[in-house]
XYZ file of C-alpha atoms in Angstrom:
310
model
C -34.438 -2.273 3.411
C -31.054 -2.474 5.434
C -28.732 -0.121 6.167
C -25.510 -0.937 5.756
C -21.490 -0.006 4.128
C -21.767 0.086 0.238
C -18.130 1.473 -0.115
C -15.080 1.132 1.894
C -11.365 2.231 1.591
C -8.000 3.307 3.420
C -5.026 4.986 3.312
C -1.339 4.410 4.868
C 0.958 7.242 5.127
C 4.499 7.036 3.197
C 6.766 6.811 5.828
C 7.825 3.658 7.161
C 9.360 3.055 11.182
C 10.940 -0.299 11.012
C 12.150 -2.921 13.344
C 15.842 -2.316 12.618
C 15.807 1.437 13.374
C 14.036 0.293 16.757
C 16.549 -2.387 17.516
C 19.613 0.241 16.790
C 17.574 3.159 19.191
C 16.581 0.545 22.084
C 18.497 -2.305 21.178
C 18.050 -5.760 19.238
C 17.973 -8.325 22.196
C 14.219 -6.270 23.686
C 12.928 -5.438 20.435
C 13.489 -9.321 18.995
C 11.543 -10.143 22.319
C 9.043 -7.298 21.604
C 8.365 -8.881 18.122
C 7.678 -12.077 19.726
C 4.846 -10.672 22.005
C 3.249 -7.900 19.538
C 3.595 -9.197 16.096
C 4.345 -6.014 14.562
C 8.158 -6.044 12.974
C 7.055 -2.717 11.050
C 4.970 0.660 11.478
C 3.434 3.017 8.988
C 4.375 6.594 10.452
C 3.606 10.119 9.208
C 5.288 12.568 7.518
C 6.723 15.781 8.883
C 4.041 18.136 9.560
C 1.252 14.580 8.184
C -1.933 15.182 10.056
C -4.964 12.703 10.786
C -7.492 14.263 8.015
C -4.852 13.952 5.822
C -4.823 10.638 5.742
C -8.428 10.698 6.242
C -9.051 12.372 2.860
C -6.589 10.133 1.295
C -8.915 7.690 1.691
C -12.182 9.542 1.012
C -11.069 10.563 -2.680
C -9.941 6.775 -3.113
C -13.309 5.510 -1.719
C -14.993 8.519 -4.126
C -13.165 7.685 -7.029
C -13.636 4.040 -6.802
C -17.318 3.757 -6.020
C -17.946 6.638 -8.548
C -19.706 8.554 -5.862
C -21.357 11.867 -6.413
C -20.555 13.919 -3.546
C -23.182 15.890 -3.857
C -25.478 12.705 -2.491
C -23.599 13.007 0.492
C -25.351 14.302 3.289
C -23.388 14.057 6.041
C -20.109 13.497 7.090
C -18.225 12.085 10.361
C -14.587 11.985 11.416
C -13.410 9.981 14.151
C -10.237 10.872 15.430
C -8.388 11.779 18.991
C -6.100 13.674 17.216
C -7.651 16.327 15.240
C -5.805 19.247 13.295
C -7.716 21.449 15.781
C -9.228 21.492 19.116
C -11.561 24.182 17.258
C -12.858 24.215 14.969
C -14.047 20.702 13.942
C -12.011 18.708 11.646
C -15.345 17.045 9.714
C -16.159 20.445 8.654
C -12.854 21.025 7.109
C -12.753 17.412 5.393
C -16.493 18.125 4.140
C -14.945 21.854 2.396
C -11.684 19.925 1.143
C -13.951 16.780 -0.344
C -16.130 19.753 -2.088
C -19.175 17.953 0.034
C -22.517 20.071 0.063
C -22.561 22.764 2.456
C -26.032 21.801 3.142
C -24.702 18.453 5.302
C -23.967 18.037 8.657
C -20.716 17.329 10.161
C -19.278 16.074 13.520
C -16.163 14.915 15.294
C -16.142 11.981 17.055
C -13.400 11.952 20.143
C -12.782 8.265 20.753
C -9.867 6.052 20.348
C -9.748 2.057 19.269
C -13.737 2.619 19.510
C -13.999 4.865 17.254
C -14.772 3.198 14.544
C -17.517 1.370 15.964
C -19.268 4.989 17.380
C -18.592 6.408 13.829
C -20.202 3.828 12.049
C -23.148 3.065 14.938
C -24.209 7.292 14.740
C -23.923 7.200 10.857
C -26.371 4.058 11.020
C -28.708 6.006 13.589
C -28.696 9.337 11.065
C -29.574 7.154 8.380
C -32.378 5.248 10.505
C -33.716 7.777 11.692
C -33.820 9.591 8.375
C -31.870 12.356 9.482
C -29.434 11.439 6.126
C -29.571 9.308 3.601
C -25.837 9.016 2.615
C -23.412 9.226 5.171
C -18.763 9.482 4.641
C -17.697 8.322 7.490
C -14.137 8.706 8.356
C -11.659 7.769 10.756
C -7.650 8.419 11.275
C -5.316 8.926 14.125
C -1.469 9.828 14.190
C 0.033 8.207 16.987
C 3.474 8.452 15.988
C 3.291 12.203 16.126
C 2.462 12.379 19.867
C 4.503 9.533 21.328
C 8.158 10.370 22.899
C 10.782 9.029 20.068
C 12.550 7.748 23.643
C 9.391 5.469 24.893
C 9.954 2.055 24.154
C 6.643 0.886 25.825
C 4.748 2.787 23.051
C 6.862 3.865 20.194
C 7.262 0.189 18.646
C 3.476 -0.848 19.022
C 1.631 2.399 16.912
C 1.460 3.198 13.562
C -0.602 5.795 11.754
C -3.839 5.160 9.040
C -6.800 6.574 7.894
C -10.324 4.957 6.757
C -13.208 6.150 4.765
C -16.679 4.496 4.463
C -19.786 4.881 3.176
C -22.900 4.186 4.981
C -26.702 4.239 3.477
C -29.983 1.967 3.049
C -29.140 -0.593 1.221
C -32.347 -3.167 -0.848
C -32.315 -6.069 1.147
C -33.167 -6.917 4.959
C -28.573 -7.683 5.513
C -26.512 -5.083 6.846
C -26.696 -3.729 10.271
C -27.680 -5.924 13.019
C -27.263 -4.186 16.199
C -24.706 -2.363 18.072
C -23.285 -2.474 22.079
C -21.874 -0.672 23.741
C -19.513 -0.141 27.099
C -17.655 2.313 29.195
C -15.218 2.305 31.834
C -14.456 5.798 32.827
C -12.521 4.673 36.390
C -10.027 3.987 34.111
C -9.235 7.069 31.964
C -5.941 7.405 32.249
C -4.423 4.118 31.509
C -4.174 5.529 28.149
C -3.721 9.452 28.028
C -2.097 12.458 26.383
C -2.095 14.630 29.824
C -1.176 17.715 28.081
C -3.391 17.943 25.015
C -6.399 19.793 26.512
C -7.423 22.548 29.081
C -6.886 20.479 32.220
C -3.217 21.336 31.872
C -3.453 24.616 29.807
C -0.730 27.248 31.051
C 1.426 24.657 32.957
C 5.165 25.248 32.477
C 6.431 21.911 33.294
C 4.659 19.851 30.398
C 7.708 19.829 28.440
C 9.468 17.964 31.375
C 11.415 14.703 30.536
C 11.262 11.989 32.768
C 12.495 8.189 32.458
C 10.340 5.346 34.442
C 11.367 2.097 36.069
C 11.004 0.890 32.492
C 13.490 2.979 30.780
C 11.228 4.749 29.009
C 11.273 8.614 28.406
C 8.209 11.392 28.307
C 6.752 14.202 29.373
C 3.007 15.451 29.610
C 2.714 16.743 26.463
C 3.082 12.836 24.930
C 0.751 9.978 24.750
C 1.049 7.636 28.244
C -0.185 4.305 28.018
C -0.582 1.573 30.890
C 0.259 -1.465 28.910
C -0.520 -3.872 31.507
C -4.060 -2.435 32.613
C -5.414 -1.593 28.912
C -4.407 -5.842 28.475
C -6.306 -7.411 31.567
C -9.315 -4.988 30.921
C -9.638 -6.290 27.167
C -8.927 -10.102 28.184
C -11.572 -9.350 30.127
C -14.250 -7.251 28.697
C -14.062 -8.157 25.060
C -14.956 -11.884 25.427
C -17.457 -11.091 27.807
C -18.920 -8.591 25.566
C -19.187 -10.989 22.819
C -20.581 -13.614 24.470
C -23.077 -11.122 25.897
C -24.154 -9.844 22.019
C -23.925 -13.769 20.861
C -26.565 -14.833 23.541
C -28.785 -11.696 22.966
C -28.943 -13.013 19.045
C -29.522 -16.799 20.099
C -25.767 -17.169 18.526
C -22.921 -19.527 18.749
C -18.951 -19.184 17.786
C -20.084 -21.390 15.169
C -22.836 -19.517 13.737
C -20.286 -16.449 12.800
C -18.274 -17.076 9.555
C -15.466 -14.000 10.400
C -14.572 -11.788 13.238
C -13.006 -8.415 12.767
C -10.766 -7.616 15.839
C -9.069 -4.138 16.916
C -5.612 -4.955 15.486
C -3.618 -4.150 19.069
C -1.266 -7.046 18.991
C -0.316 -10.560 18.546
C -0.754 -11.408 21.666
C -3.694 -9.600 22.658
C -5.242 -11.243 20.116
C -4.292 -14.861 20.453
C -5.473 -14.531 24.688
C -8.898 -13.402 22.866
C -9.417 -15.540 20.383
C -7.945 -18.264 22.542
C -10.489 -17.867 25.237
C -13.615 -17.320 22.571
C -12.586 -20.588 20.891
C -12.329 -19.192 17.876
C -10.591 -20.818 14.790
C -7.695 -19.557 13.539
C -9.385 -19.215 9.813
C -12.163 -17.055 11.475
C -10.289 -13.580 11.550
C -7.869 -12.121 10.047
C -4.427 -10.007 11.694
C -3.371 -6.809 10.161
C -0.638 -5.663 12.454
C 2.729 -6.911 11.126
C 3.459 -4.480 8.856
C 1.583 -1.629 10.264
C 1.160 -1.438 13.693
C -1.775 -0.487 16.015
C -3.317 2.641 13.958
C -5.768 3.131 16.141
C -9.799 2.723 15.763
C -8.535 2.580 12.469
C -7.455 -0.789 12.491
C -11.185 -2.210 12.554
C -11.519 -0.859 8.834
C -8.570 -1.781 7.049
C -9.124 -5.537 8.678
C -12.464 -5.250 7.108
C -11.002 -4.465 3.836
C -8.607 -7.003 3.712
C -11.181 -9.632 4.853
C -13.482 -8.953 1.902
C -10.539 -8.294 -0.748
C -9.057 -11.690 0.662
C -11.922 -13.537 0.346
């Protein structure tokens, strides 16, 4: 037997950021340029008040009511998400009450980013393995749009907001699940960070403190900070070596895969990828153009469209 997804689903939010509303708040001749680079003309953005599990369960009733899933098979539950509608308590356990899941499973946050949905999927694989469950929701959903400064134009025209529910379990045959890796870079923490969500900078006065960069853009601590630049040459960097690493381990070529399923950052993040992998252009898939960077999320909702295309 295998262990491996036997249902899989999504969710978008309703409201929509698109590229003329950027062009008239940072202007048309950058945001043109912008398209050029990213790929994304439009983002999927939250509602007033729109939260991560929301859009989480949006997808977990579709999965549910599409696979005809009893949830009272369901034995455990995880949520990946670095923006949870709590610090405490856990946001799994309020999904599991909301999906009417069995109080008898477990539950667990997972606090990861674009990775997330890799560590979701890899610990719901390990509970199954291990026997610890048999039939494991695993969700994932971030709201980027809610923590970025509305006056950031490094940030505010690359994310977009989604949600992704999955089923994990054994499976008949010997397919599924291969293997997993995995890699961390802590040196680097804040080239991507929300400096005022946590205790670090509890009671500080001055987090609601505007400032504007060399780059024109405008935040404070209490909104999402990313170092474009760094976050690029780390993942030209690491994620080709990281395949190649996994491909030799397996006794694998480019060749011998039939698709690849990339984090859906950008256009051009993932043509210097692909580009330097050799991979064919019919080989993966891009998700980005209408939705933006949703986070971990992304990984799912190219998987979906991958199978549903082909």
């Amino acid at each position: 037997m295998g262990i491996s997804i036997t249902g899989l689903c999504y969710s978008l939010p309703e409201g929509e950021l698109t590229h003329q509303e950027l062009c008239e708040r940072f202007g048309k001749d950058e945001m043109d340029r912008l398209v050029h680079t990213t790929g994304i003309k439009n983002r999927r953005v939250c509602l007033q008040n729109e939260c991560a599990s929301d859009l989480a369960k949006k997808a977990a009733i579709k999965l549910i009511k599409e696979n005809s899933i009893n949830t009272d098979d369901i034995d455990f539950v995880i949520f990946g998400t670095q923006m949870p509608d709590y610090l405490m308590p856990t946001t799994a356990c309020i999904l599991q009450h909301e999906l009417g899941i069995s109080t008898s499973s477990g539950a667990i946050d997972i606090n990861l980013g674009c990775s997330q949905y890799l560590y979701a999927h890899s610990n719901a694989y390990a509970y199954v393995k291990s026997g610890l469950a048999k039939k494991v929701l695993v969700m994932t959903a971030d709201t980027p749009s809610r923590i970025v400064n509305p006056k950031d134009r490094s940030v505010v025209p690359l994310f977009g907001d989604a949600g992704t529910a999955a089923i994990i379990e054994h499976i008949e045959s010997d397919s599924g699940y291969i293997d997993f890796d995995f890699g961390t870079d802590g040196e680097q923490y804040d080239a991507l960070i929300w400096p005022g969500s946590g205790m670090r900078k509890r009671g500080n006065k001055n987090l609601d403190f505007e400032a504007e960069d060399k780059f024109g853009s405008i935040r404070s601590e209490n909104d999402m900070y990313m170092d474009g630049q760094r976050i690029f040459l780390f993942t030209l960097k690491r994620v080709p070596e990281t395949v190649k690493d996994f491909l030799n381990k397996h006794e694998l070529e480019i060749e011998d895969i039939d698709y690849f399923i990339f984090h859906q950052a950008s256009k051009f993040i993932i043509d210097s990828i692909t580009r330097k992998l050799k991979i064919p252009e019919n080989k993966f898939n891009r998700i980005y153009e209408s939705r933006g960077n949703s986070g971990g999320s992304t990984v799912g909702i190219a998987m979906h469209d991958a199978i549903i295309k082909k």
